Amino acid sequence: MLTRLSLRVRVLLVFAGLAAAILAALAAALWVAGASLSGRGVPMPAMLDALALAALVAGLGALGAIAWIWFLFDRNMARPIELLAGGLRTGQTPEIEEARYLADLGPAARDAAGARARSAEALAEAIAEHATELQREKETLEAILADIGAGAVMTDAAGRVVFYNASAAHLLPGIALDRQIGRHLPAAALEAGAARLAAGASATDLTCLTAQGQRLRGRMRRVDDGMLLILHDRAPLRPAPRALIETLRRRAATLVPMLGALDGPMPPALAQAIRAEGQGLAQALRELAAATGADDASQGRAGLNELGAGLDQAPDQPRLALLADAAGVNGLLRHLDRRLRQQGLAPRLAAEAETSEARLLLSWAGAPLPMDRLETWLAEPPDPAQPELTGHEILAAHATAIWSEVQDGQARLVLPLPVVPDRADSAGLTYDFALARRGAGQARLADRTCVVFDTETTGLDPASDRIVQIAGLRIARGRLTGERFETLVNPGRPIPAGATAVHGITDAMVQDAPDMTAALTAFRHFAGEALLVAHNAPFDMGLLRHAAAETGVHFDNQVLDTILLSAMLWGQSAPHSLDALTGRLGITIEPEARHTAMGDARATADAYLRLIAALEAKGLAQFEDVLAEARRHRRLIEDANRPAAPGAQGGPPAGPAPGPAG
């Protein structure tokens, strides 16, 4: 229990105990004196008056002396030691003047801080030298990805984004680190791709629509426990010339099923000739598509395990690599399989391979599928999210056909696809991201994804004043990611001259800015579920929470206040304004950036990163521990994690806390 108390509180308790002991000793001495005097016949009233006067003089003198000594000790010993501890934990050289009564402790602390700074500088130089080579590799990788125009996104096992490039940010607006990729790409497409990878493929094709309705095509590859997506916006499955290929496809698709519609027996030689003619027509169709560039979508290389993912497959299938778009063909086969099972059938996928062609066979016991019903199913989109992409379109883009037939007493659907030479599916790029892994549930403060933000306002009352500017910076794994949010806000009322004198924002500057609803909606999207960090957080959070009734935008994120973090290191009596905090930490705020939302947010972010490192050295590494410690300082400033009651005033705190945020 005592270990959680600050040094100054412990010293106060020591002097309080000393005072109590002296008073107890004084009382015992007076009792002994009274007993002695009463035995000598001294009148009781006179004795009591004398003892009371002596007790009053001695008690007040002792208490006064103890209080004065405690004050001097607290001011010249305990408080400077607390300041030295805060400076050492944050790596800042303490001021000798503050420790002038601590003998050699002040100079020793200054020397230790200097040695630490020199060691840190040497280590930083060594790391910088090593990082230069890594930076060159990173720039080379980015140049390659930029040249091919591909968007690259990497996710972890939980589907959270851990890496993306500029092209990906263009293709997927709003993408951010530690955000679910499922917010930007349809979950069904990602799950289908994951199923194909789980079936044994090292990479597979991906075709899907973004949340904005843009069609993307690319490759999906397993990387450790996560996924690597390489995306581009080239429209997939676009057959050309459509009319000619569709005519040929329909002729090829109806040639073989005619065998089952003939009356009377047919010589086996004739049946074989007709079947061969149909297969030749399909092959001619593929050659025509290749010559006209209509088979771009089928240039992907897919294994049989990819194409049959999610289907009941016959055992001991040949190892095949087929020229096909895995997402399109797998989606079509699963669609047909689902339709057949709705008819009470139990289809099973198998394959027959020849030198240059393989036939995928969806077989079942029972009557063959009528051609008109197959045509109806092919006119449907396998993926409801892409209603224009029907089964016919998928087949046409692959320059192939599918038909129904009976073979060896089994009804089946036959889909021919060309075979490509088997090869090891190697990645075209090798790179070590050295990405630290962490679980989604970890509460270590340095591992939390944070958004450090600041607001500029029309005044100091969050219940009645309005935001005129808001800015935020994202922190992930203890570093600034480079993602930023900044916007002016039209408050819907004139900005007072006094407020403009502080932050420099005028009515003309916000005339065409987003209103409160649009600005806070955009900021809510940027912040997501991240931990919110602010300097004087009750003021900024009060503005956001009071605006919820008007905007409908709610911020239920967890919150940390850098004022409270500062108090944990330097005590409540130290100044905790943003200027004082950054001054103690050696952080420079350019004059033109001070009292701007982005400038103050950047200063707060830099301070926060140094504070959490110092708190971890103090044993406060877990978020819950920091939050519990913060609640011990509620006398300094309220806890921003507790929404203020309706109508409560939430302006700047009194006492040593700073003025309005920003």
XYZ file of N, CA and C in Angstrom, residues 112 117 593:
9
model
N 24.355 11.389 -14.567
C 23.727 10.150 -15.037
C 22.845 10.416 -16.247
N 22.110 10.186 -22.037
C 21.873 10.868 -23.309
C 22.959 10.528 -24.323
N 2.749 27.068 -34.951
C 1.946 25.853 -34.772
C 1.188 25.849 -33.448
